CSV table of C-alpha atoms in Angstrom, one decimal:
chain,number,residue,atom,x,y,z
A,638,MET,CA,97.0,60.9,151.7
A,639,GLU,CA,98.3,60.5,147.9
A,640,LYS,CA,98.0,64.1,147.5
A,641,LEU,CA,100.2,64.9,150.5
A,642,LEU,CA,102.6,62.3,149.6
A,643,ARG,CA,103.1,62.8,146.0
A,644,SER,CA,102.4,66.4,145.3
A,645,GLY,CA,102.7,67.8,149.0
A,646,GLU,CA,99.3,69.1,149.0
A,647,VAL,CA,98.8,70.7,152.5
A,648,TYR,CA,95.0,71.5,152.8
A,649,PHE,CA,94.3,74.0,155.8
A,650,ASN,CA,90.5,74.6,156.3
A,651,THR,CA,89.0,77.2,158.7
A,652,ILE,CA,88.3,76.8,162.4
A,653,GLU,CA,84.7,77.8,161.5
A,654,PHE,CA,84.4,74.6,159.1
A,655,PHE,CA,85.4,72.3,161.9
A,656,ARG,CA,82.8,73.7,164.3
A,657,LYS,CA,80.0,73.5,161.9
A,658,ASN,CA,81.3,69.9,160.8
A,659,ASP,CA,80.6,68.5,164.1
A,660,SER,CA,77.1,66.8,163.3
A,661,GLY,CA,78.1,63.6,161.8
A,662,ASP,CA,81.7,63.7,161.7
A,663,HIS,CA,83.1,63.2,165.1
A,664,LEU,CA,86.8,63.0,163.6
A,665,ARG,CA,86.9,66.4,162.0
A,666,GLY,CA,84.1,68.3,163.9
A,667,ASP,CA,84.4,70.0,167.2
A,668,PHE,CA,81.3,72.0,168.2
A,669,ALA,CA,83.6,73.9,170.5
A,670,GLU,CA,86.3,74.7,168.2
A,671,GLY,CA,87.2,78.4,168.3
A,672,LEU,CA,85.9,78.6,171.7
A,673,LYS,CA,87.1,81.4,174.2
A,674,PHE,CA,86.5,82.8,177.5
A,675,SER,CA,84.5,86.1,177.9
A,676,PRO,CA,83.3,88.1,180.5
A,677,LEU,CA,79.7,88.1,178.7
A,678,PRO,CA,77.0,86.9,181.6
A,679,ASN,CA,74.7,84.4,180.8
A,680,PHE,CA,75.7,83.7,177.5
A,681,ARG,CA,74.4,80.6,176.1
A,682,ILE,CA,75.4,78.1,173.4
A,683,PRO,CA,72.5,75.7,173.0
A,684,THR,CA,74.8,72.8,171.1
A,685,LEU,CA,77.0,72.6,173.8
A,686,GLU,CA,74.1,72.7,176.6
A,687,SER,CA,72.6,69.7,174.6
A,688,GLN,CA,75.7,67.7,175.4
A,689,GLY,CA,75.5,68.6,179.2
A,690,ILE,CA,78.1,71.4,179.3
A,691,ARG,CA,76.8,74.5,180.8
A,692,PHE,CA,78.4,77.6,181.8
A,693,LYS,CA,77.9,81.3,182.0
A,694,ASN,CA,81.0,82.9,180.8
A,695,ALA,CA,81.8,81.7,177.2
A,696,LYS,CA,81.4,82.8,173.4
A,697,ILE,CA,82.5,81.5,170.1
A,698,ASN,CA,85.9,83.8,169.3
A,699,GLU,CA,85.0,85.3,166.0
A,700,ASP,CA,88.4,86.2,165.3
A,701,THR,CA,89.5,83.0,165.0
A,702,ASP,CA,86.9,81.6,162.5
A,703,ILE,CA,89.1,83.1,159.8
A,704,SER,CA,92.2,81.1,161.0
A,705,HIS,CA,93.0,78.0,159.0
A,706,LEU,CA,94.1,74.9,160.5
A,707,TYR,CA,95.7,71.7,159.3
A,708,SER,CA,96.4,69.1,161.9
A,709,MET,CA,98.3,65.9,162.2
A,710,TYR,CA,98.7,63.0,164.7
A,711,VAL,CA,102.4,63.1,166.3
A,712,VAL,CA,104.1,60.5,168.3
A,713,THR,CA,105.5,62.4,171.4
A,714,ASN,CA,107.9,61.3,174.0
A,715,GLU,CA,104.9,59.9,175.9
A,716,PHE,CA,104.8,57.0,173.4
A,717,TRP,CA,108.4,56.2,174.0
A,718,GLN,CA,107.9,56.3,178.0
A,719,GLU,CA,105.0,53.8,177.5
A,720,GLN,CA,102.6,56.6,179.0
A,721,MET,CA,100.6,56.9,175.9
A,722,HIS,CA,99.6,54.3,172.9
A,723,PHE,CA,97.6,54.5,169.6
A,724,ASP,CA,94.0,54.2,170.5
A,725,LYS,CA,91.9,51.9,168.2
A,726,LYS,CA,89.7,55.2,167.2
A,727,ILE,CA,92.7,56.1,164.7
A,728,LEU,CA,91.4,53.2,162.5
A,729,GLU,CA,88.5,55.6,161.7
A,730,PHE,CA,90.9,58.2,160.4
A,731,GLY,CA,91.4,55.9,157.0
A,732,ASP,CA,93.1,52.7,155.9
A,733,TYR,CA,96.4,54.3,155.5
A,734,ALA,CA,98.8,56.7,157.5
A,735,LEU,CA,101.9,58.6,156.4
A,736,LEU,CA,105.0,58.5,158.6
A,737,ILE,CA,106.8,61.5,158.2
A,738,LYS,CA,109.9,63.1,159.3
A,739,PRO,CA,108.6,66.0,161.4
A,740,ARG,CA,111.3,68.4,161.3
A,741,GLU,CA,111.6,68.3,157.6
A,742,PHE,CA,108.2,68.5,156.7
A,743,VAL,CA,107.7,71.6,159.2
A,744,GLU,CA,110.7,73.2,157.4
A,745,LYS,CA,109.0,72.4,153.7
A,746,VAL,CA,105.4,73.9,154.9
A,747,LEU,CA,107.1,77.1,156.4
A,748,LYS,CA,109.6,77.7,153.3
A,749,ILE,CA,106.7,77.3,150.7
A,750,ALA,CA,104.0,79.0,152.4
A,751,LYS,CA,102.9,82.7,151.4
A,752,HIS,CA,101.2,83.2,155.2
A,753,GLU,CA,102.9,83.3,158.5
A,754,ILE,CA,102.2,80.2,160.0
A,755,LYS,CA,102.5,78.9,164.1
A,756,TYR,CA,102.6,75.6,164.8
A,757,GLY,CA,102.9,73.0,167.8
A,758,LEU,CA,101.2,70.7,169.8
A,759,ALA,CA,97.2,71.0,170.6
A,760,SER,CA,96.8,71.6,174.3
A,761,TYR,CA,93.5,69.5,175.7
A,762,TYR,CA,91.2,70.8,178.4
A,763,LYS,CA,88.6,69.2,180.5
A,764,THR,CA,84.7,70.2,179.9
A,765,PRO,CA,82.7,71.7,181.6
A,766,THR,CA,85.8,73.5,183.1
A,767,ILE,CA,86.8,76.2,180.8
A,768,PRO,CA,90.2,77.6,180.9
A,769,LEU,CA,90.5,81.6,181.2
A,770,SER,CA,92.1,81.4,177.8
A,771,LEU,CA,91.6,79.5,174.6
A,772,ASN,CA,93.6,79.4,171.3
A,773,PRO,CA,93.8,77.8,168.0
A,774,PHE,CA,95.7,75.2,169.8
A,775,SER,CA,93.1,74.4,172.4
A,776,LYS,CA,91.0,71.2,172.1
A,777,ARG,CA,88.6,69.4,174.4
A,778,GLU,CA,90.4,66.4,176.5
A,779,GLU,CA,87.8,64.1,174.7
A,780,PHE,CA,89.8,64.5,171.4
A,781,LYS,CA,93.4,63.7,173.1
A,782,TYR,CA,93.2,60.5,171.5
A,783,GLN,CA,94.1,62.3,168.3
A,784,ASN,CA,97.3,63.5,169.7
A,785,GLU,CA,97.6,66.4,167.2
A,786,PHE,CA,100.4,68.5,166.1
A,787,ARG,CA,98.7,71.8,164.4
A,788,PHE,CA,99.8,74.4,161.9
A,789,VAL,CA,97.7,77.8,161.9
A,790,ILE,CA,97.5,80.6,159.4
A,791,ASN,CA,95.5,83.7,160.1
A,792,SER,CA,94.0,84.7,157.0
A,793,SER,CA,90.9,86.9,156.0
A,794,SER,CA,90.1,84.3,153.6
A,795,LYS,CA,87.0,82.1,154.4
A,796,GLU,CA,87.9,79.8,151.6
A,797,PRO,CA,90.5,76.9,152.4
A,798,ILE,CA,94.2,77.5,151.6
A,799,LYS,CA,96.2,74.8,149.8
A,800,ILE,CA,99.9,74.8,149.9
A,801,LYS,CA,102.0,72.5,147.5
A,802,ILE,CA,105.3,71.7,149.0
A,803,GLY,CA,106.1,69.3,146.5
A,804,ASP,CA,106.6,65.3,146.6
A,805,ILE,CA,107.4,64.2,150.2
A,806,SER,CA,108.1,60.5,149.5
A,807,ASP,CA,111.7,61.2,150.6
A,808,ILE,CA,110.7,62.1,154.0
A,809,ALA,CA,107.3,59.7,154.3
A,810,THR,CA,106.0,56.2,154.1
A,811,MET,CA,102.8,55.1,153.8
A,812,ILE,CA,101.5,52.0,155.9
A,813,PRO,CA,98.2,50.7,156.7
A,814,THR,CA,96.8,52.4,159.4
A,815,GLU,CA,96.1,49.2,161.6
A,816,THR,CA,100.0,48.9,161.4
A,817,LEU,CA,100.3,51.5,164.0
A,818,LEU,CA,98.2,49.5,166.8
A,819,LYS,CA,101.0,46.8,166.4
A,820,ILE,CA,104.0,49.2,167.2
A,821,LYS,CA,106.2,48.9,170.1
A,822,PHE,CA,108.0,51.5,171.1
A,823,LEU,CA,111.6,50.9,173.0
A,824,LYS,CA,112.3,53.0,175.8
A,825,LYS,CA,115.1,55.3,175.5
């Protein structure tokens, strides 16, 4: 958090990292990250089957393994409309959270990046029903509490990518994460 606030270090890791980091890190790991629909008959993914998820026509999209992700929690209109609230699971992200002005942050990242960056909200899908097309913004519904806004870089590098956008204390404030659970949103 300090690196992000004081020096603006935005750290992108590979999709492969997040998929392989699943064991023991349910916050940053997802064994289905990078999954895509495929016409391969009877293709099996044992780690998914051990979770009770069975399907015949799916495989890992190896093209996305070299995509790099940076994810943030986002407050959407659903909060203002009282259709969504912070889940207590967010306390596991750490003791502190940064409240960041989104437009300014996105502009800084895009201005400094030497890579093409796509960005937007993650879309959540139900398992075991696998949609016909998944992409780096697709995430299993059990992670919906993370309410992600993602930045995606396609790069041939298998190493993490770091972008330094500079001090963001003019557009961000650090608060204790538990404070988020006490926030009340006023209807528009």
